[in-house]
CSV table of C-alpha atoms in Angstrom, one decimal:
chain,number,residue,atom,x,y,z
A,12,GLY,CA,161.6,-17.3,62.9
A,13,THR,CA,161.5,-14.8,64.8
A,14,GLY,CA,159.4,-13.0,62.2
A,15,THR,CA,155.8,-12.6,63.4
A,16,GLY,CA,154.9,-10.6,59.7
A,17,THR,CA,153.5,-12.4,56.9
A,18,GLY,CA,154.6,-9.9,54.1
A,19,THR,CA,158.2,-8.1,53.8
A,20,GLY,CA,158.9,-6.6,50.1
A,21,THR,CA,162.0,-4.8,48.9
A,22,GLY,CA,162.1,-1.9,47.3
A,23,THR,CA,164.3,1.7,47.2
A,24,GLY,CA,162.6,3.7,49.4
A,25,THR,CA,164.0,4.9,53.0
A,26,GLY,CA,161.9,5.9,56.1
A,27,THR,CA,162.1,7.4,58.9
A,28,GLY,CA,161.4,4.7,61.2
A,29,THR,CA,157.9,5.9,63.3
A,30,GLU,CA,155.6,4.5,60.6
A,31,PRO,CA,152.7,2.0,62.3
A,32,GLY,CA,153.1,-1.0,63.6
A,33,TRP,CA,151.6,-2.5,59.7
A,34,CYS,CA,154.6,-1.2,58.0
A,35,VAL,CA,158.9,-0.7,59.1
A,36,PRO,CA,161.1,0.5,57.3
A,37,VAL,CA,164.4,-2.0,57.7
A,38,CYS,CA,168.0,-1.7,56.2
A,39,GLU,CA,169.0,-5.9,55.5
A,40,THR,CA,171.8,-7.1,54.1
A,41,ALA,CA,174.8,-9.7,54.2
A,42,TYR,CA,177.2,-9.8,56.4
A,43,ASP,CA,180.1,-12.2,57.6
A,44,LEU,CA,179.9,-12.7,61.2
A,45,VAL,CA,183.5,-13.3,62.0
A,46,ALA,CA,184.0,-14.7,65.9
A,47,GLY,CA,186.5,-17.6,67.5
A,48,GLY,CA,189.0,-17.6,64.0
A,49,GLY,CA,185.5,-18.7,61.7
A,50,ARG,CA,183.4,-16.7,59.4
A,51,LYS,CA,179.9,-17.1,59.1
A,52,THR,CA,177.4,-15.4,56.5
A,53,VAL,CA,174.5,-13.4,58.6
A,54,ASN,CA,171.3,-11.6,57.3
A,55,LEU,CA,171.7,-7.9,59.8
A,56,LEU,CA,169.2,-5.8,59.9
A,57,VAL,CA,169.4,-2.4,60.7
A,58,PHE,CA,166.2,-0.7,62.5
A,59,ASP,CA,165.9,3.0,64.0
A,60,GLU,CA,165.5,3.4,67.3
A,61,GLY,CA,162.2,4.4,67.6
A,62,ALA,CA,161.2,1.3,65.1
A,63,ASP,CA,158.0,-0.4,66.3
A,64,MET,CA,160.0,-3.8,65.8
A,65,ALA,CA,157.7,-5.6,68.1
A,66,PRO,CA,155.0,-6.5,65.4
A,67,PHE,CA,158.0,-8.3,63.5
A,68,LEU,CA,160.5,-9.4,65.5
A,69,ASN,CA,160.0,-11.2,69.1
A,70,LEU,CA,163.6,-11.2,70.8
A,71,HIS,CA,163.9,-13.5,73.8
A,72,THR,CA,166.4,-16.3,74.5
A,73,ALA,CA,165.9,-20.3,74.6
A,74,ASP,CA,164.5,-20.1,78.3
A,75,LYS,CA,161.7,-17.2,76.5
A,76,GLU,CA,163.2,-14.7,78.0
A,77,PRO,CA,162.9,-11.2,76.2
A,78,ILE,CA,166.1,-9.5,74.8
A,79,ALA,CA,166.4,-6.0,74.8
A,80,PHE,CA,166.8,-4.0,71.6
A,81,PRO,CA,170.6,-3.9,71.1
A,82,GLY,CA,172.0,-0.1,71.4
A,83,ALA,CA,174.5,1.1,70.7
A,84,GLY,CA,178.0,-0.4,70.6
A,85,GLU,CA,175.7,-3.5,70.9
A,86,VAL,CA,174.7,-6.8,69.1
A,87,VAL,CA,172.2,-9.0,69.1
A,88,ILE,CA,172.6,-13.1,67.6
A,89,THR,CA,170.7,-15.9,67.1
A,90,ASP,CA,171.2,-19.0,69.0
A,91,LYS,CA,172.7,-22.0,66.2
A,92,ILE,CA,175.6,-19.1,65.0
A,93,ALA,CA,176.2,-18.8,69.1
A,94,ASN,CA,176.6,-21.9,69.6
A,95,ASP,CA,178.5,-22.6,66.3
A,96,PHE,CA,181.3,-20.8,67.8
A,97,GLY,CA,181.1,-21.2,71.6
A,98,ILE,CA,179.5,-17.1,71.1
A,99,LYS,CA,178.5,-15.9,74.9
A,100,VAL,CA,176.5,-13.0,76.2
A,101,GLY,CA,179.2,-10.1,76.7
A,102,ASP,CA,181.7,-11.6,74.5
A,103,THR,CA,183.5,-8.8,71.5
A,104,VAL,CA,182.6,-10.4,67.1
A,105,THR,CA,182.9,-8.6,63.9
A,106,LEU,CA,181.0,-7.7,61.5
A,107,GLN,CA,182.3,-7.6,58.1
A,108,ASN,CA,181.1,-6.9,54.4
A,109,GLU,CA,182.3,-8.0,51.2
A,110,ASP,CA,184.2,-4.4,51.3
A,111,MET,CA,185.8,-5.7,54.5
A,112,GLN,CA,184.2,-2.8,56.2
A,113,ALA,CA,184.2,-4.4,60.1
A,114,ILE,CA,181.6,-3.7,62.6
A,115,THR,CA,182.7,-4.3,66.1
A,116,VAL,CA,180.4,-4.8,68.3
A,117,LYS,CA,179.3,-6.4,72.0
A,118,VAL,CA,176.9,-9.4,71.9
A,119,SER,CA,173.8,-7.9,74.0
A,120,GLY,CA,172.1,-11.1,73.7
A,121,ILE,CA,171.8,-14.5,72.8
A,122,ASN,CA,168.3,-14.7,70.1
A,123,GLN,CA,166.6,-17.8,70.0
A,124,ASN,CA,165.8,-18.5,65.8
A,125,PHE,CA,165.0,-21.9,64.1
A,126,ILE,CA,165.5,-20.5,60.6
A,127,TYR,CA,168.4,-18.7,58.9
A,128,ASN,CA,171.1,-16.4,60.6
A,129,TYR,CA,170.7,-12.8,61.9
A,130,ALA,CA,172.2,-10.0,63.7
A,131,TYR,CA,170.7,-7.3,64.5
A,132,ILE,CA,172.3,-4.1,64.9
A,133,ASN,CA,170.5,0.2,65.3
A,134,HIS,CA,171.1,2.3,63.2
A,135,VAL,CA,174.0,4.2,65.7
A,136,THR,CA,176.2,1.5,65.5
A,137,TYR,CA,175.3,1.1,62.3
A,138,ARG,CA,176.6,4.6,60.9
A,139,GLU,CA,179.4,5.8,63.7
A,140,GLN,CA,181.3,2.3,62.2
A,141,THR,CA,180.3,3.1,58.9
A,142,GLY,CA,180.5,6.8,58.9
A,143,GLU,CA,177.1,6.0,56.3
A,144,GLU,CA,173.1,6.4,56.8
A,145,ALA,CA,172.0,2.6,56.6
A,146,GLU,CA,169.9,2.5,53.6
A,147,TYR,CA,166.1,1.5,54.3
A,148,LYS,CA,165.7,-0.6,51.3
A,149,ASN,CA,163.7,-3.4,52.9
A,150,LEU,CA,159.7,-3.0,53.7
A,151,TYR,CA,158.6,-5.0,56.3
A,152,LEU,CA,154.3,-5.2,56.5
A,153,ASN,CA,152.2,-6.6,59.0
A,154,LEU,CA,148.9,-7.6,57.1
A,155,PRO,CA,145.2,-9.2,58.5
A,156,GLU,CA,145.0,-12.7,59.5
A,157,ASN,CA,142.4,-12.2,56.6
A,158,ALA,CA,144.1,-10.7,54.1
A,159,ASP,CA,144.9,-12.6,51.2
A,160,VAL,CA,148.4,-11.7,50.8
A,161,HIS,CA,149.7,-13.5,47.5
A,162,ARG,CA,147.0,-11.4,45.7
A,163,ILE,CA,148.9,-8.2,47.5
A,164,SER,CA,152.3,-9.3,47.3
A,165,ALA,CA,151.3,-9.8,43.6
A,166,ALA,CA,150.5,-6.7,43.0
A,167,LEU,CA,153.4,-5.7,44.7
A,168,MET,CA,155.3,-7.5,42.3
A,169,LYS,CA,154.3,-4.6,39.6
A,170,TRP,CA,155.3,-1.5,41.2
A,171,GLU,CA,158.7,-0.1,39.3
A,172,ASP,CA,160.3,-0.2,42.5
A,173,VAL,CA,160.1,-3.0,44.5
A,174,ALA,CA,162.9,-5.5,43.5
A,175,SER,CA,160.9,-8.8,44.8
A,176,VAL,CA,158.7,-9.7,47.5
A,177,THR,CA,159.0,-12.5,50.6
A,178,VAL,CA,156.2,-13.8,52.1
A,179,ASN,CA,157.1,-15.0,55.3
A,180,ALA,CA,153.8,-17.6,55.2
A,181,ASP,CA,154.9,-18.7,52.8
A,182,THR,CA,158.6,-19.7,54.3
A,183,MET,CA,157.1,-21.1,57.5
A,184,GLU,CA,155.1,-23.7,55.1
A,185,ARG,CA,157.4,-24.7,53.0
A,186,PHE,CA,159.6,-25.3,56.5
A,187,SER,CA,156.6,-26.8,58.3
A,188,SER,CA,156.1,-29.7,55.8
A,189,MET,CA,160.0,-30.7,55.6
A,190,MET,CA,159.3,-31.3,58.6
A,191,ARG,CA,156.4,-33.3,58.6
A,192,SER,CA,158.0,-35.6,56.5
A,193,LEU,CA,161.4,-35.6,58.9
A,194,ASP,CA,158.3,-36.9,61.2
A,195,LEU,CA,157.8,-39.9,58.6
A,196,ILE,CA,161.2,-40.6,58.6
A,197,VAL,CA,160.8,-40.7,62.7
A,198,VAL,CA,158.2,-43.2,62.1
A,199,PHE,CA,159.2,-45.4,60.3
A,200,VAL,CA,162.4,-45.7,62.0
A,201,ILE,CA,160.5,-46.4,65.4
A,202,ALA,CA,158.6,-49.2,63.8
A,203,CYS,CA,161.5,-51.1,62.6
A,204,ALA,CA,162.7,-50.4,65.6
A,205,ALA,CA,159.5,-51.8,67.7
A,206,GLY,CA,159.6,-54.8,64.9
A,207,LEU,CA,163.2,-55.8,65.7
A,208,ALA,CA,162.6,-55.8,69.3
A,209,ILE,CA,159.8,-58.3,68.6
A,210,ILE,CA,161.6,-60.6,66.8
A,211,VAL,CA,165.1,-60.4,69.4
A,212,LEU,CA,161.9,-60.8,72.3
A,213,TYR,CA,160.2,-63.9,70.7
A,214,ASN,CA,163.4,-65.7,69.9
A,215,LEU,CA,165.2,-65.2,73.0
A,216,THR,CA,162.0,-66.6,74.5
A,217,ASN,CA,162.1,-70.0,71.8
A,218,ILE,CA,165.3,-70.9,72.6
A,219,ASN,CA,164.7,-70.5,76.3
A,220,ILE,CA,161.3,-72.8,75.8
A,221,THR,CA,163.3,-75.0,73.7
A,222,GLU,CA,166.4,-75.8,76.2
A,223,ARG,CA,164.1,-76.1,79.2
A,224,ILE,CA,161.4,-78.5,77.5
A,225,ARG,CA,161.7,-80.8,80.5
A,226,GLU,CA,161.9,-79.0,82.9
A,227,ILE,CA,158.7,-76.7,82.1
A,228,ALA,CA,157.6,-80.3,81.7
A,229,THR,CA,158.3,-81.5,84.5
A,230,ILE,CA,156.9,-78.1,87.0
A,231,LYS,CA,153.4,-79.6,85.1
A,232,VAL,CA,153.9,-82.6,86.2
A,233,LEU,CA,153.9,-81.3,89.5
A,234,GLY,CA,150.8,-79.2,89.6
A,235,PHE,CA,151.9,-76.1,88.3
A,236,HIS,CA,148.6,-74.1,86.6
A,237,ARG,CA,148.8,-72.7,83.0
A,238,ARG,CA,148.9,-68.9,85.2
A,239,GLU,CA,152.2,-70.4,86.8
A,240,THR,CA,153.7,-72.5,84.5
A,241,SER,CA,153.9,-68.9,82.4
A,242,SER,CA,155.0,-67.0,85.4
A,243,TYR,CA,157.8,-69.6,86.0
A,244,VAL,CA,159.3,-68.9,82.3
A,245,PHE,CA,158.1,-65.1,81.0
A,246,ARG,CA,158.8,-64.0,84.6
A,247,GLU,CA,162.8,-63.9,83.1
A,248,ASN,CA,161.0,-61.9,80.0
A,249,MET,CA,160.2,-59.0,82.3
A,250,VAL,CA,163.2,-58.9,84.0
A,251,LEU,CA,165.4,-58.4,80.8
A,252,ALA,CA,162.5,-55.8,79.3
A,253,ALA,CA,163.5,-53.7,82.7
A,254,MET,CA,167.3,-54.2,82.3
A,255,GLY,CA,166.7,-53.0,79.2
A,256,ILE,CA,165.0,-49.9,79.6
A,257,ALA,CA,167.4,-49.0,82.2
A,258,VAL,CA,170.4,-49.5,79.8
A,259,GLY,CA,169.2,-48.1,76.6
A,260,LEU,CA,167.5,-44.9,77.9
A,261,PRO,CA,170.3,-43.2,78.6
A,262,LEU,CA,172.4,-44.8,75.6
A,263,GLY,CA,169.3,-43.6,73.6
A,264,HIS,CA,169.6,-40.3,75.3
A,265,LEU,CA,173.6,-40.1,74.4
A,266,LEU,CA,172.4,-41.7,71.1
A,267,HIS,CA,170.5,-39.0,70.6
A,268,LEU,CA,172.4,-35.9,71.0
A,269,PHE,CA,175.2,-37.1,69.3
A,270,VAL,CA,173.4,-37.4,65.8
A,271,MET,CA,171.2,-34.1,66.3
A,272,ASN,CA,174.9,-33.2,67.1
A,273,GLU,CA,176.2,-34.1,64.1
A,274,ILE,CA,173.2,-32.8,61.8
A,275,HIS,CA,174.7,-29.1,60.0
A,276,ILE,CA,172.4,-27.6,58.1
A,277,ASP,CA,174.0,-23.7,58.4
A,278,MET,CA,170.1,-22.5,57.7
A,279,ILE,CA,167.8,-24.6,60.3
A,280,ALA,CA,168.3,-24.6,63.8
A,281,PHE,CA,166.9,-27.6,65.7
A,282,ASP,CA,165.3,-27.3,69.1
A,283,ILE,CA,167.1,-30.6,70.7
A,284,ARG,CA,165.0,-31.4,73.7
A,285,VAL,CA,163.5,-35.3,74.6
A,286,ARG,CA,160.2,-34.3,76.6
A,287,THR,CA,159.8,-36.3,80.0
A,288,VAL,CA,156.8,-38.1,78.4
A,289,SER,CA,159.1,-39.6,75.7
A,290,TYR,CA,160.8,-42.0,78.5
A,291,LEU,CA,157.7,-43.1,79.6
A,292,TYR,CA,156.4,-44.3,75.9
A,293,SER,CA,159.7,-45.7,75.7
A,294,ALA,CA,159.7,-48.3,78.8
A,295,VAL,CA,155.4,-48.6,78.2
A,296,LEU,CA,156.2,-49.5,74.7
A,297,THR,CA,159.2,-52.3,75.2
A,298,TYR,CA,156.8,-54.4,78.4
A,299,LEU,CA,154.0,-54.0,75.6
A,300,PHE,CA,156.2,-55.6,73.5
A,301,ALA,CA,157.5,-57.8,75.6
A,302,TRP,CA,153.8,-59.0,77.2
A,303,VAL,CA,152.6,-59.7,72.8
A,304,VAL,CA,155.3,-62.0,72.9
A,305,ASN,CA,154.6,-64.2,76.1
A,306,LEU,CA,151.2,-64.2,74.6
A,307,LEU,CA,152.5,-65.1,71.1
A,308,MET,CA,154.7,-68.3,73.2
A,309,GLY,CA,152.0,-68.9,75.2
A,310,GLY,CA,150.9,-71.1,73.4
A,311,LYS,CA,154.0,-73.1,73.1
A,312,LEU,CA,154.3,-73.7,76.8
A,313,GLU,CA,150.3,-75.4,76.6
A,314,LYS,CA,151.6,-77.9,73.5
A,315,ILE,CA,154.6,-79.2,75.8
A,316,SER,CA,153.9,-83.2,76.8
A,317,MET,CA,154.4,-83.3,80.8
A,318,THR,CA,155.6,-86.7,79.3
A,319,GLU,CA,158.5,-84.8,78.3
A,320,SER,CA,159.2,-84.7,82.1
A,321,LEU,CA,160.2,-88.7,82.1
A,322,LYS,CA,162.4,-88.2,79.0
A,323,SER,CA,165.0,-86.7,81.9
A,324,VAL,CA,168.3,-88.9,82.0
A,325,ASP,CA,168.3,-87.3,85.7
């Protein structure tokens, strides 16, 4: 997410936006973003231009370029909803509430965000297009790292004017736990792929040796040493592994993009990218599996008797 605060509260008070950086009132409400013939609910955040939002919001693109807070008639939206609707900077979108009140704004920036969908406007835009002042019923608190967040949130919940308290640290931990569970699934898939690769290579090598027993026995009779015999037979495995890597990596990249694009979760955006070192790991592991199979089958080559060459009908 983009928020850096450790807790937010919901109450009935209002504010002027001039409070210190550790405490800022904002207006947070649900609106439907309408664009390209589609509609999706987003959390609309309205804040005063004088409010110091830097401790709570870090607006930046996927390339880490900072995004200015929206001015009058502008909106900053999160990248997931922009990608879903094909929205680009400079496009005009409409925000509509349940009372069919519409706010038409120009997209001034697309913010990288991973949890929930947000749209950010300032109070001038809200007042000019709705004819009403924004109600600052939400209070963002940025607590010190050593503060007991849960004890403070429990104390806030005892206040009569506080409806609910959300601890961002808990939200982050919940989604992090979900991602860790997903990591286990990825490891399991990799292990299954590794097992399949070893089984396929083993069977291919076994068939290759079985069908060429006489040929292998003959080269042993001709004086080939163990290393030379192994190289003569297993060199093909390494060449096949290289061919598999050359074909499999591009196809795997396309498959990864297809699978990730098919995963649609409204409230979560994934950072879809594959590091270069991942391709290197894939190539090294493939060669490692081929090498392991060569070691396993090396003993079978040694057991081939040179008398097998005498059984040839040639």
